[in-house]
PDB file of C-alpha atoms and ligand atoms in Angstrom:
ATOM      1  CA  MET A 161    -106.155 -39.085  46.909  1.00 45.00           C
ATOM      2  CA  ALA A 162    -108.205 -36.519  46.459  1.00 45.00           C
ATOM      3  CA  ASP A 163    -106.596 -33.068  45.381  1.00 51.00           C
ATOM      4  CA  SER A 164    -107.732 -30.961  48.186  1.00 55.00           C
ATOM      5  CA  GLU A 165    -105.456 -33.038  50.031  1.00 64.00           C
ATOM      6  CA  PRO A 166    -101.765 -32.151  48.847  1.00 71.00           C
ATOM      7  CA  GLN A 167     -99.126 -35.515  49.528  1.00 81.00           C
ATOM      8  CA  ARG A 168     -97.552 -34.543  52.785  1.00 92.00           C
ATOM      9  CA  PRO A 169     -94.223 -33.650  52.947  1.00 97.00           C
ATOM     10  CA  CYS A 170     -91.201 -36.520  52.650  1.00 98.00           C
ATOM     11  CA  GLY A 171     -87.824 -36.303  52.703  1.00 98.00           C
ATOM     12  CA  ARG A 172     -85.794 -39.786  53.376  1.00 98.00           C
ATOM     13  CA  LEU A 173     -82.242 -39.989  54.422  1.00 98.00           C
ATOM     14  CA  ALA A 174     -80.272 -42.923  52.412  1.00 97.00           C
ATOM     15  CA  PRO A 175     -77.401 -44.658  53.773  1.00 94.00           C
ATOM     16  CA  SER A 176     -75.212 -46.847  52.326  1.00 91.00           C
ATOM     17  CA  PRO A 177     -73.814 -49.104  54.844  1.00 88.00           C
ATOM     18  CA  THR A 178     -70.711 -49.450  53.047  1.00 81.00           C
ATOM     19  CA  GLY A 179     -68.451 -48.326  55.812  1.00 77.00           C
ATOM     20  CA  TYR A 180     -68.452 -45.358  58.923  1.00 81.00           C
ATOM     21  CA  LEU A 181     -70.379 -41.908  58.858  1.00 90.00           C
ATOM     22  CA  HIS A 182     -68.410 -39.338  58.767  1.00 89.00           C
ATOM     23  CA  LEU A 183     -68.480 -36.100  59.296  1.00 91.00           C
ATOM     24  CA  GLY A 184     -69.717 -35.413  55.331  1.00 90.00           C
ATOM     25  CA  ASN A 185     -72.955 -37.169  55.844  1.00 91.00           C
ATOM     26  CA  ALA A 186     -74.314 -36.295  58.768  1.00 94.00           C
ATOM     27  CA  ARG A 187     -74.004 -33.277  57.584  1.00 95.00           C
ATOM     28  CA  SER A 188     -76.348 -34.258  54.563  1.00 96.00           C
ATOM     29  CA  PHE A 189     -78.314 -35.775  56.618  1.00 97.00           C
ATOM     30  CA  LEU A 190     -79.439 -32.637  59.104  1.00 98.00           C
ATOM     31  CA  LEU A 191     -79.574 -30.756  56.142  1.00 98.00           C
ATOM     32  CA  ALA A 192     -82.052 -33.154  54.539  1.00 98.00           C
ATOM     33  CA  TRP A 193     -83.483 -33.909  58.464  1.00 98.00           C
ATOM     34  CA  LEU A 194     -84.501 -30.677  59.358  1.00 98.00           C
ATOM     35  CA  GLN A 195     -85.912 -30.435  55.742  1.00 98.00           C
ATOM     36  CA  MET A 196     -88.511 -32.512  56.824  1.00 98.00           C
ATOM     37  CA  ARG A 197     -88.617 -31.631  60.307  1.00 98.00           C
ATOM     38  CA  ASN A 198     -89.653 -28.254  59.536  1.00 97.00           C
ATOM     39  CA  MET A 199     -91.895 -28.776  56.883  1.00 97.00           C
ATOM     40  CA  GLY A 200     -94.062 -30.682  59.433  1.00 97.00           C
ATOM     41  CA  GLY A 201     -93.279 -33.320  56.896  1.00 97.00           C
ATOM     42  CA  ARG A 202     -92.956 -37.373  57.657  1.00 98.00           C
ATOM     43  CA  ILE A 203     -88.557 -38.829  57.039  1.00 98.00           C
ATOM     44  CA  ILE A 204     -87.866 -41.808  56.396  1.00 98.00           C
ATOM     45  CA  LEU A 205     -84.609 -44.674  57.355  1.00 98.00           C
ATOM     46  CA  ARG A 206     -83.693 -46.822  53.855  1.00 97.00           C
ATOM     47  CA  ILE A 207     -81.113 -48.526  54.123  1.00 96.00           C
ATOM     48  CA  GLU A 208     -79.061 -48.696  50.667  1.00 95.00           C
ATOM     49  CA  ASP A 209     -77.478 -51.768  50.328  1.00 93.00           C
ATOM     50  CA  LEU A 210     -78.008 -53.081  46.652  1.00 91.00           C
ATOM     51  CA  ASP A 211     -74.554 -53.463  45.833  1.00 83.00           C
ATOM     52  CA  THR A 212     -74.535 -56.836  48.920  1.00 74.00           C
ATOM     53  CA  GLN A 213     -71.023 -57.129  48.564  1.00 73.00           C
ATOM     54  CA  ARG A 214     -69.990 -53.859  49.233  1.00 71.00           C
ATOM     55  CA  ALA A 215     -72.118 -54.223  51.871  1.00 71.00           C
ATOM     56  CA  ALA A 216     -70.007 -53.954  55.652  1.00 75.00           C
ATOM     57  CA  PRO A 217     -70.867 -56.297  58.124  1.00 76.00           C
ATOM     58  CA  ASN A 218     -72.821 -54.563  61.406  1.00 86.00           C
ATOM     59  CA  ALA A 219     -72.966 -51.134  58.952  1.00 87.00           C
ATOM     60  CA  ALA A 220     -77.241 -50.699  58.882  1.00 90.00           C
ATOM     61  CA  GLU A 221     -76.994 -50.728  62.437  1.00 92.00           C
ATOM     62  CA  GLN A 222     -74.052 -48.649  62.972  1.00 92.00           C
ATOM     63  CA  ILE A 223     -75.617 -46.132  60.768  1.00 94.00           C
ATOM     64  CA  VAL A 224     -78.567 -46.688  63.203  1.00 95.00           C
ATOM     65  CA  ARG A 225     -76.171 -45.608  66.130  1.00 94.00           C
ATOM     66  CA  ASP A 226     -73.942 -42.420  64.231  1.00 95.00           C
ATOM     67  CA  LEU A 227     -78.086 -41.098  63.492  1.00 97.00           C
ATOM     68  CA  ARG A 228     -79.322 -41.627  66.661  1.00 97.00           C
ATOM     69  CA  TRP A 229     -76.171 -39.728  68.279  1.00 96.00           C
ATOM     70  CA  LEU A 230     -76.649 -37.408  66.267  1.00 97.00           C
ATOM     71  CA  GLY A 231     -80.423 -36.658  67.256  1.00 98.00           C
ATOM     72  CA  LEU A 232     -81.984 -37.483  64.576  1.00 98.00           C
ATOM     73  CA  ASP A 233     -85.103 -40.154  64.369  1.00 98.00           C
ATOM     74  CA  TRP A 234     -87.171 -41.578  61.125  1.00 98.00           C
ATOM     75  CA  ASP A 235     -90.991 -41.917  61.188  1.00 98.00           C
ATOM     76  CA  ASN A 236     -90.324 -45.657  59.317  1.00 97.00           C
ATOM     77  CA  GLN A 237     -89.534 -48.699  62.156  1.00 97.00           C
ATOM     78  CA  LEU A 238     -86.592 -49.782  59.792  1.00 95.00           C
ATOM     79  CA  THR A 239     -88.014 -53.460  59.298  1.00 95.00           C
ATOM     80  CA  SER A 240     -86.319 -55.920  56.640  1.00 93.00           C
ATOM     81  CA  ASP A 241     -88.319 -53.294  54.358  1.00 96.00           C
ATOM     82  CA  TYR A 242     -86.023 -50.874  54.049  1.00 96.00           C
ATOM     83  CA  PHE A 243     -83.839 -52.358  53.354  1.00 95.00           C
ATOM     84  CA  GLN A 244     -82.849 -52.838  50.363  1.00 96.00           C
ATOM     85  CA  SER A 245     -81.189 -56.100  49.430  1.00 93.00           C
ATOM     86  CA  ASN A 246     -85.126 -56.652  50.378  1.00 94.00           C
ATOM     87  CA  ARG A 247     -86.881 -54.798  47.619  1.00 96.00           C
ATOM     88  CA  PHE A 248     -85.251 -57.196  44.739  1.00 95.00           C
ATOM     89  CA  PRO A 249     -88.601 -58.464  43.341  1.00 96.00           C
ATOM     90  CA  LEU A 250     -90.117 -55.423  43.073  1.00 97.00           C
ATOM     91  CA  TYR A 251     -87.106 -53.987  41.033  1.00 97.00           C
ATOM     92  CA  GLN A 252     -87.530 -57.132  38.906  1.00 96.00           C
ATOM     93  CA  GLN A 253     -91.660 -55.602  38.158  1.00 97.00           C
ATOM     94  CA  ALA A 254     -90.691 -52.578  37.491  1.00 98.00           C
ATOM     95  CA  LEU A 255     -88.045 -53.500  34.653  1.00 97.00           C
ATOM     96  CA  ALA A 256     -91.361 -56.098  33.642  1.00 97.00           C
ATOM     97  CA  THR A 257     -92.698 -53.319  33.214  1.00 98.00           C
ATOM     98  CA  LEU A 258     -90.503 -50.742  31.197  1.00 98.00           C
ATOM     99  CA  GLN A 259     -89.786 -53.878  29.159  1.00 96.00           C
ATOM    100  CA  GLU A 260     -93.446 -55.076  28.199  1.00 97.00           C
ATOM    101  CA  ARG A 261     -93.874 -51.027  27.272  1.00 97.00           C
ATOM    102  CA  GLY A 262     -90.480 -51.321  25.059  1.00 96.00           C
ATOM    103  CA  LEU A 263     -88.316 -49.048  26.464  1.00 97.00           C
ATOM    104  CA  LEU A 264     -85.254 -51.709  27.784  1.00 97.00           C
ATOM    105  CA  TYR A 265     -82.362 -54.106  24.786  1.00 97.00           C
ATOM    106  CA  PRO A 266     -79.517 -56.047  26.287  1.00 97.00           C
ATOM    107  CA  CYS A 267     -76.736 -55.048  25.977  1.00 97.00           C
ATOM    108  CA  PHE A 268     -73.695 -56.976  25.258  1.00 96.00           C
ATOM    109  CA  CYS A 269     -70.360 -54.080  25.359  1.00 92.00           C
ATOM    110  CA  SER A 270     -68.007 -55.660  28.243  1.00 86.00           C
ATOM    111  CA  ARG A 271     -66.019 -53.502  30.336  1.00 79.00           C
ATOM    112  CA  LYS A 272     -63.382 -53.268  27.158  1.00 79.00           C
ATOM    113  CA  GLU A 273     -65.843 -52.258  24.652  1.00 80.00           C
ATOM    114  CA  LEU A 274     -67.194 -49.783  26.266  1.00 78.00           C
ATOM    115  CA  ARG A 275     -63.369 -48.136  27.434  1.00 74.00           C
ATOM    116  CA  SER A 276     -62.457 -48.718  24.244  1.00 74.00           C
ATOM    117  CA  ILE A 277     -65.312 -46.049  23.318  1.00 69.00           C
ATOM    118  CA  ALA A 278     -64.220 -44.385  26.115  1.00 58.00           C
ATOM    119  CA  SER A 279     -62.712 -41.841  23.756  1.00 58.00           C
ATOM    120  CA  ALA A 280     -65.825 -40.718  22.880  1.00 60.00           C
ATOM    121  CA  PRO A 281     -68.292 -37.680  24.866  1.00 62.00           C
ATOM    122  CA  HIS A 282     -68.042 -38.216  28.711  1.00 66.00           C
ATOM    123  CA  GLY A 283     -71.130 -37.480  31.097  1.00 65.00           C
ATOM    124  CA  ALA A 284     -71.942 -37.529  34.772  1.00 60.00           C
ATOM    125  CA  ASP A 285     -70.648 -40.657  34.315  1.00 67.00           C
ATOM    126  CA  GLY A 286     -68.028 -42.141  32.548  1.00 71.00           C
ATOM    127  CA  PRO A 287     -68.450 -41.826  28.597  1.00 76.00           C
ATOM    128  CA  ILE A 288     -71.440 -41.817  26.488  1.00 86.00           C
ATOM    129  CA  TYR A 289     -72.927 -45.127  25.380  1.00 90.00           C
ATOM    130  CA  PRO A 290     -73.165 -45.253  21.594  1.00 87.00           C
ATOM    131  CA  GLY A 291     -76.231 -47.644  21.865  1.00 90.00           C
ATOM    132  CA  THR A 292     -74.107 -50.213  20.007  1.00 91.00           C
ATOM    133  CA  CYS A 293     -76.779 -52.424  20.239  1.00 95.00           C
ATOM    134  CA  ARG A 294     -80.168 -50.811  20.419  1.00 94.00           C
ATOM    135  CA  GLN A 295     -79.708 -51.260  16.649  1.00 93.00           C
ATOM    136  CA  LEU A 296     -78.893 -55.682  17.409  1.00 96.00           C
ATOM    137  CA  THR A 297     -81.507 -57.340  15.527  1.00 96.00           C
ATOM    138  CA  HIS A 298     -84.236 -59.259  17.599  1.00 95.00           C
ATOM    139  CA  ALA A 299     -82.053 -63.022  16.571  1.00 96.00           C
ATOM    140  CA  GLN A 300     -78.662 -61.653  17.233  1.00 96.00           C
ATOM    141  CA  GLN A 301     -79.900 -60.683  20.538  1.00 96.00           C
ATOM    142  CA  GLN A 302     -80.788 -64.594  21.130  1.00 95.00           C
ATOM    143  CA  GLN A 303     -77.401 -65.368  19.976  1.00 96.00           C
ATOM    144  CA  ARG A 304     -75.117 -63.023  21.967  1.00 95.00           C
ATOM    145  CA  SER A 305     -77.480 -64.013  25.228  1.00 94.00           C
ATOM    146  CA  GLN A 306     -76.220 -68.318  24.963  1.00 95.00           C
ATOM    147  CA  GLU A 307     -72.698 -66.465  25.198  1.00 93.00           C
ATOM    148  CA  LYS A 308     -73.523 -63.807  27.592  1.00 93.00           C
ATOM    149  CA  SER A 309     -76.185 -62.371  30.364  1.00 95.00           C
ATOM    150  CA  PRO A 310     -76.911 -59.111  29.180  1.00 97.00           C
ATOM    151  CA  ALA A 311     -77.616 -56.359  31.484  1.00 97.00           C
ATOM    152  CA  PHE A 312     -80.084 -53.525  30.307  1.00 97.00           C
ATOM    153  CA  ARG A 313     -80.314 -49.887  29.194  1.00 97.00           C
ATOM    154  CA  PHE A 314     -83.407 -47.829  29.300  1.00 98.00           C
ATOM    155  CA  LYS A 315     -84.016 -45.469  25.569  1.00 97.00           C
ATOM    156  CA  VAL A 316     -83.598 -42.171  25.943  1.00 96.00           C
ATOM    157  CA  CYS A 317     -85.485 -40.543  23.409  1.00 93.00           C
ATOM    158  CA  PRO A 318     -83.411 -38.347  20.839  1.00 90.00           C
ATOM    159  CA  GLY A 319     -83.514 -34.501  22.605  1.00 93.00           C
ATOM    160  CA  THR A 320     -85.260 -35.928  26.019  1.00 96.00           C
ATOM    161  CA  VAL A 321     -84.663 -33.055  27.758  1.00 97.00           C
ATOM    162  CA  VAL A 322     -84.563 -32.606  31.358  1.00 97.00           C
ATOM    163  CA  GLU A 323     -84.600 -29.216  33.169  1.00 96.00           C
ATOM    164  CA  GLN A 324     -85.364 -28.973  36.684  1.00 95.00           C
ATOM    165  CA  HIS A 325     -85.225 -26.248  39.948  1.00 97.00           C
ATOM    166  CA  ASP A 326     -82.906 -27.450  41.968  1.00 97.00           C
ATOM    167  CA  GLU A 327     -83.373 -26.055  45.765  1.00 96.00           C
ATOM    168  CA  VAL A 328     -79.764 -25.717  45.968  1.00 96.00           C
ATOM    169  CA  ALA A 329     -78.093 -25.529  42.497  1.00 95.00           C
ATOM    170  CA  GLY A 330     -80.769 -23.716  40.887  1.00 96.00           C
ATOM    171  CA  LEU A 331     -82.088 -24.460  37.261  1.00 97.00           C
ATOM    172  CA  GLN A 332     -80.798 -27.787  36.095  1.00 96.00           C
ATOM    173  CA  ARG A 333     -80.536 -27.696  32.462  1.00 96.00           C
ATOM    174  CA  GLU A 334     -79.847 -31.289  30.606  1.00 94.00           C
ATOM    175  CA  GLU A 335     -79.550 -33.169  27.693  1.00 94.00           C
ATOM    176  CA  LEU A 336     -79.589 -36.754  28.436  1.00 93.00           C
ATOM    177  CA  GLY A 337     -78.226 -38.003  24.790  1.00 90.00           C
ATOM    178  CA  GLN A 338     -75.397 -35.456  25.153  1.00 89.00           C
ATOM    179  CA  THR A 339     -75.151 -36.781  28.831  1.00 90.00           C
ATOM    180  CA  THR A 340     -75.862 -40.373  29.521  1.00 91.00           C
ATOM    181  CA  GLY A 341     -77.099 -41.449  26.671  1.00 92.00           C
ATOM    182  CA  ASP A 342     -79.062 -44.551  26.988  1.00 96.00           C
ATOM    183  CA  PHE A 343     -77.992 -45.498  30.441  1.00 95.00           C
ATOM    184  CA  ILE A 344     -77.683 -49.311  32.232  1.00 95.00           C
ATOM    185  CA  VAL A 345     -81.011 -50.222  34.737  1.00 97.00           C
ATOM    186  CA  ALA A 346     -80.128 -53.544  35.776  1.00 96.00           C
ATOM    187  CA  ARG A 347     -76.307 -55.371  35.572  1.00 94.00           C
ATOM    188  CA  ALA A 348     -75.596 -58.358  33.866  1.00 93.00           C
ATOM    189  CA  ASP A 349     -75.497 -59.812  36.518  1.00 91.00           C
ATOM    190  CA  GLY A 350     -79.573 -59.735  37.410  1.00 89.00           C
ATOM    191  CA  VAL A 351     -78.026 -56.489  39.900  1.00 92.00           C
ATOM    192  CA  VAL A 352     -80.931 -53.041  39.250  1.00 95.00           C
ATOM    193  CA  SER A 353     -79.086 -49.949  39.005  1.00 95.00           C
ATOM    194  CA  TYR A 354     -78.975 -47.067  41.940  1.00 95.00           C
ATOM    195  CA  GLN A 355     -80.904 -45.476  39.730  1.00 96.00           C
ATOM    196  CA  LEU A 356     -83.730 -47.871  38.871  1.00 98.00           C
ATOM    197  CA  ALA A 357     -83.983 -48.459  42.688  1.00 98.00           C
ATOM    198  CA  VAL A 358     -84.702 -45.015  43.985  1.00 98.00           C
ATOM    199  CA  VAL A 359     -86.432 -44.490  41.565  1.00 98.00           C
ATOM    200  CA  VAL A 360     -88.585 -47.479  42.292  1.00 98.00           C
ATOM    201  CA  ASP A 361     -88.493 -46.883  46.128  1.00 98.00           C
ATOM    202  CA  ASP A 362     -89.436 -43.328  46.226  1.00 98.00           C
ATOM    203  CA  ILE A 363     -91.784 -43.903  44.711  1.00 98.00           C
ATOM    204  CA  ALA A 364     -93.785 -46.665  46.804  1.00 97.00           C
ATOM    205  CA  MET A 365     -92.765 -44.864  50.128  1.00 97.00           C
ATOM    206  CA  GLY A 366     -93.951 -41.941  48.960  1.00 97.00           C
ATOM    207  CA  VAL A 367     -90.858 -39.420  48.424  1.00 98.00           C
ATOM    208  CA  THR A 368     -91.502 -35.237  48.024  1.00 98.00           C
ATOM    209  CA  HIS A 369     -88.017 -34.591  48.539  1.00 98.00           C
ATOM    210  CA  VAL A 370     -84.422 -35.274  48.320  1.00 98.00           C
ATOM    211  CA  LEU A 371     -81.840 -33.321  49.994  1.00 98.00           C
ATOM    212  CA  ARG A 372     -78.449 -35.070  49.993  1.00 97.00           C
ATOM    213  CA  GLY A 373     -74.892 -34.501  48.653  1.00 94.00           C
ATOM    214  CA  ASP A 374     -73.994 -32.686  45.010  1.00 93.00           C
ATOM    215  CA  ASP A 375     -71.883 -35.275  44.052  1.00 91.00           C
ATOM    216  CA  LEU A 376     -75.975 -36.920  42.406  1.00 94.00           C
ATOM    217  CA  LEU A 377     -76.767 -33.532  41.312  1.00 95.00           C
ATOM    218  CA  GLY A 378     -75.728 -35.545  37.582  1.00 93.00           C
ATOM    219  CA  SER A 379     -77.855 -38.218  38.420  1.00 95.00           C
ATOM    220  CA  ALA A 380     -81.339 -36.521  39.306  1.00 97.00           C
ATOM    221  CA  PRO A 381     -82.094 -36.423  36.049  1.00 97.00           C
ATOM    222  CA  ARG A 382     -82.263 -40.092  34.813  1.00 97.00           C
ATOM    223  CA  GLN A 383     -84.015 -40.490  38.137  1.00 98.00           C
ATOM    224  CA  ILE A 384     -87.371 -37.835  37.034  1.00 98.00           C
ATOM    225  CA  LEU A 385     -87.229 -39.417  33.418  1.00 98.00           C
ATOM    226  CA  LEU A 386     -87.813 -42.668  35.261  1.00 98.00           C
ATOM    227  CA  HIS A 387     -90.507 -40.795  37.506  1.00 98.00           C
ATOM    228  CA  ARG A 388     -92.446 -39.922  34.327  1.00 97.00           C
ATOM    229  CA  THR A 389     -92.500 -42.637  32.234  1.00 98.00           C
ATOM    230  CA  PHE A 390     -93.715 -44.652  35.619  1.00 98.00           C
ATOM    231  CA  GLY A 391     -95.813 -42.139  35.760  1.00 97.00           C
ATOM    232  CA  ALA A 392     -95.038 -40.186  38.980  1.00 97.00           C
ATOM    233  CA  THR A 393     -94.748 -36.975  40.149  1.00 96.00           C
ATOM    234  CA  PRO A 394     -90.903 -35.987  40.104  1.00 97.00           C
ATOM    235  CA  PRO A 395     -89.782 -35.511  43.589  1.00 98.00           C
ATOM    236  CA  SER A 396     -88.497 -31.987  44.482  1.00 97.00           C
ATOM    237  CA  PHE A 397     -83.996 -32.007  44.423  1.00 98.00           C
ATOM    238  CA  ALA A 398     -81.787 -30.194  46.364  1.00 98.00           C
ATOM    239  CA  HIS A 399     -78.729 -30.961  45.796  1.00 97.00           C
ATOM    240  CA  VAL A 400     -76.748 -29.542  48.665  1.00 96.00           C
ATOM    241  CA  PRO A 401     -72.457 -29.190  48.602  1.00 93.00           C
ATOM    242  CA  LEU A 402     -70.099 -31.893  50.403  1.00 90.00           C
ATOM    243  CA  MET A 403     -68.378 -31.529  52.526  1.00 88.00           C
ATOM    244  CA  LEU A 404     -64.019 -31.816  51.412  1.00 88.00           C
ATOM    245  CA  GLY A 405     -60.323 -33.026  53.022  1.00 84.00           C
ATOM    246  CA  ASP A 406     -57.978 -29.795  52.956  1.00 82.00           C
ATOM    247  CA  ASP A 407     -56.804 -31.033  50.118  1.00 84.00           C
ATOM    248  CA  GLY A 408     -59.964 -30.299  48.226  1.00 83.00           C
ATOM    249  CA  VAL A 409     -60.244 -34.511  47.566  1.00 83.00           C
ATOM    250  CA  ARG A 410     -63.700 -35.692  49.049  1.00 80.00           C
ATOM    251  CA  LEU A 411     -63.658 -36.851  53.031  1.00 78.00           C
ATOM    252  CA  ALA A 412     -62.161 -40.198  53.400  1.00 72.00           C
ATOM    253  CA  LYS A 413     -59.969 -41.673  55.691  1.00 68.00           C
ATOM    254  CA  ARG A 414     -56.725 -40.722  55.254  1.00 70.00           C
ATOM    255  CA  HIS A 415     -58.805 -36.848  56.452  1.00 74.00           C
ATOM    256  CA  GLY A 416     -58.037 -37.548  60.291  1.00 69.00           C
ATOM    257  CA  ALA A 417     -60.880 -38.864  63.264  1.00 68.00           C
ATOM    258  CA  VAL A 418     -63.927 -37.832  60.554  1.00 83.00           C
ATOM    259  CA  ALA A 419     -66.125 -40.923  60.965  1.00 89.00           C
ATOM    260  CA  LEU A 420     -68.714 -39.729  63.636  1.00 92.00           C
ATOM    261  CA  ARG A 421     -67.833 -42.904  66.186  1.00 91.00           C
ATOM    262  CA  GLU A 422     -64.488 -41.573  66.135  1.00 89.00           C
ATOM    263  CA  LEU A 423     -65.405 -37.730  66.498  1.00 90.00           C
ATOM    264  CA  ARG A 424     -67.559 -39.577  69.517  1.00 92.00           C
ATOM    265  CA  GLU A 425     -65.408 -41.821  71.598  1.00 91.00           C
ATOM    266  CA  SER A 426     -62.785 -38.978  71.127  1.00 89.00           C
ATOM    267  CA  GLY A 427     -65.262 -37.267  74.430  1.00 91.00           C
ATOM    268  CA  VAL A 428     -66.639 -35.028  71.012  1.00 92.00           C
ATOM    269  CA  ALA A 429     -70.801 -33.830  72.197  1.00 94.00           C
ATOM    270  CA  ALA A 430     -73.365 -35.236  69.518  1.00 95.00           C
ATOM    271  CA  GLN A 431     -73.905 -31.457  70.496  1.00 96.00           C
ATOM    272  CA  GLN A 432     -70.665 -30.235  69.439  1.00 94.00           C
ATOM    273  CA  LEU A 433     -71.016 -31.474  66.692  1.00 94.00           C
ATOM    274  CA  ILE A 434     -73.856 -29.860  65.296  1.00 96.00           C
ATOM    275  CA  GLY A 435     -73.426 -26.414  65.584  1.00 95.00           C
ATOM    276  CA  TRP A 436     -70.642 -26.718  64.205  1.00 93.00           C
ATOM    277  CA  LEU A 437     -72.174 -28.871  61.467  1.00 94.00           C
ATOM    278  CA  ALA A 438     -74.975 -25.876  61.751  1.00 95.00           C
ATOM    279  CA  TRP A 439     -72.402 -23.204  61.600  1.00 93.00           C
ATOM    280  CA  SER A 440     -70.872 -24.015  58.650  1.00 92.00           C
ATOM    281  CA  CYS A 441     -74.200 -24.150  56.519  1.00 92.00           C
ATOM    282  CA  GLY A 442     -74.683 -20.728  57.357  1.00 92.00           C
ATOM    283  CA  MET A 443     -77.728 -21.779  59.712  1.00 93.00           C
ATOM    284  CA  ILE A 444     -75.881 -20.258  63.124  1.00 94.00           C
ATOM    285  CA  ASP A 445     -73.050 -17.213  63.631  1.00 94.00           C
ATOM    286  CA  ARG A 446     -71.045 -18.959  66.054  1.00 93.00           C
ATOM    287  CA  PRO A 447     -70.084 -22.703  66.061  1.00 92.00           C
ATOM    288  CA  GLU A 448     -72.252 -23.020  69.715  1.00 94.00           C
ATOM    289  CA  PRO A 449     -72.930 -26.140  71.174  1.00 95.00           C
ATOM    290  CA  THR A 450     -76.791 -27.137  69.655  1.00 97.00           C
ATOM    291  CA  THR A 451     -79.670 -30.009  69.300  1.00 98.00           C
ATOM    292  CA  ALA A 452     -80.762 -31.182  65.842  1.00 98.00           C
ATOM    293  CA  THR A 453     -84.644 -30.478  66.999  1.00 98.00           C
ATOM    294  CA  GLU A 454     -83.192 -26.654  68.178  1.00 97.00           C
ATOM    295  CA  LEU A 455     -82.222 -25.788  64.829  1.00 98.00           C
ATOM    296  CA  ILE A 456     -85.752 -27.267  63.130  1.00 98.00           C
ATOM    297  CA  SER A 457     -87.150 -23.727  63.458  1.00 95.00           C
ATOM    298  CA  GLU A 458     -83.952 -21.924  61.637  1.00 90.00           C
ATOM    299  CA  PHE A 459     -83.575 -24.104  59.045  1.00 95.00           C
ATOM    300  CA  SER A 460     -83.395 -22.092  55.722  1.00 94.00           C
ATOM    301  CA  LEU A 461     -81.995 -23.482  52.328  1.00 94.00           C
ATOM    302  CA  ARG A 462     -80.673 -20.759  51.454  1.00 93.00           C
ATOM    303  CA  THR A 463     -78.281 -20.471  54.112  1.00 92.00           C
ATOM    304  CA  ILE A 464     -76.120 -23.438  52.637  1.00 93.00           C
ATOM    305  CA  PRO A 465     -73.209 -22.208  50.886  1.00 89.00           C
ATOM    306  CA  ARG A 466     -72.746 -22.876  47.046  1.00 89.00           C
ATOM    307  CA  GLU A 467     -69.826 -23.673  47.612  1.00 89.00           C
ATOM    308  CA  ALA A 468     -67.918 -26.980  49.137  1.00 89.00           C
ATOM    309  CA  THR A 469     -66.877 -26.553  52.755  1.00 87.00           C
ATOM    310  CA  ARG A 470     -63.469 -27.484  53.380  1.00 86.00           C
ATOM    311  CA  LEU A 471     -62.659 -29.292  56.429  1.00 82.00           C
ATOM    312  CA  ASP A 472     -59.479 -27.069  57.417  1.00 79.00           C
ATOM    313  CA  ALA A 473     -56.651 -27.219  60.081  1.00 75.00           C
ATOM    314  CA  SER A 474     -59.039 -24.942  62.024  1.00 76.00           C
ATOM    315  CA  ALA A 475     -62.037 -27.423  61.185  1.00 76.00           C
ATOM    316  CA  LEU A 476     -60.210 -30.240  62.854  1.00 71.00           C
ATOM    317  CA  SER A 477     -58.331 -28.380  65.566  1.00 74.00           C
ATOM    318  CA  PHE A 478     -62.137 -27.363  67.188  1.00 74.00           C
ATOM    319  CA  PHE A 479     -62.802 -30.916  67.860  1.00 74.00           C
ATOM    320  CA  ALA A 480     -59.906 -31.667  69.028  1.00 71.00           C
ATOM    321  CA  SER A 481     -59.313 -29.677  71.968  1.00 66.00           C
ATOM    322  CA  ARG A 482     -62.847 -30.730  72.733  1.00 58.00           C
TER     323      ARG A 482
HETATM  324 ZN1   ZN B 188     -73.497 -52.601  24.228  1.00 83.43          ZN
END
């Protein structure tokens, strides 16, 4: 692409089909959609069903229905190419590339062994891997492969620091050796890691902007490192605070009717919900009904609260009273 033609902004909605979308998902997707529409960019819908075991039947259709109900749209046809479960050959290619470059090694550690190092310092995703299997000789790798199939880890060079300016969370600086260590890119059962799959997909789909819940803030440095390893420019990241139940815990069924489907079936109109979500993000002064499209010009990353929103009794009664 010529320098004079900057890449058109492209964002993505990337739900996992593990259950129904709830208010928290809806808010993150609304914001991701608004960011792109405000910039005149494209938006892609991609179903992150890597873990096909956990995918609920028909969940993708339900997600599409929920997103349409919210008034969100996307610029791709949701063909099988946009389901991660159909993209394994691409991920295998990426693994082979890393392997050829000497950036991977097999890890034979069992869960139990990994747990026993759990007394070691913890990072973003649990204990920092101490590099046990990095030392194995080729002969030892061959021998152990006969007993069990290994996972594969990405070698993090000592001293690797990833610095990035998150558009909501601010400046982030992480030394990966102190937070994750060599991290898994393929599990022993052959399924690639979330980290690798999203990077491969974001590169292939031309994604330039990632706006998502801040539960994923800790995985951004590994993704940025992988982007750079593949010679790609990492997307700009914006990690937005989650919506929590009144007990301060991530939204779940026990917090009441928080699934979009339940709200819809209980008679809540999408405009009421959108208005409430926009108000919770400081885009409008009062939780009055509105549409996603009407909010496009109001969108700004600056109004997004820096702290999680608690879905307290007043919020729930707001919906119950409709
Ligand atoms: Zn190991």
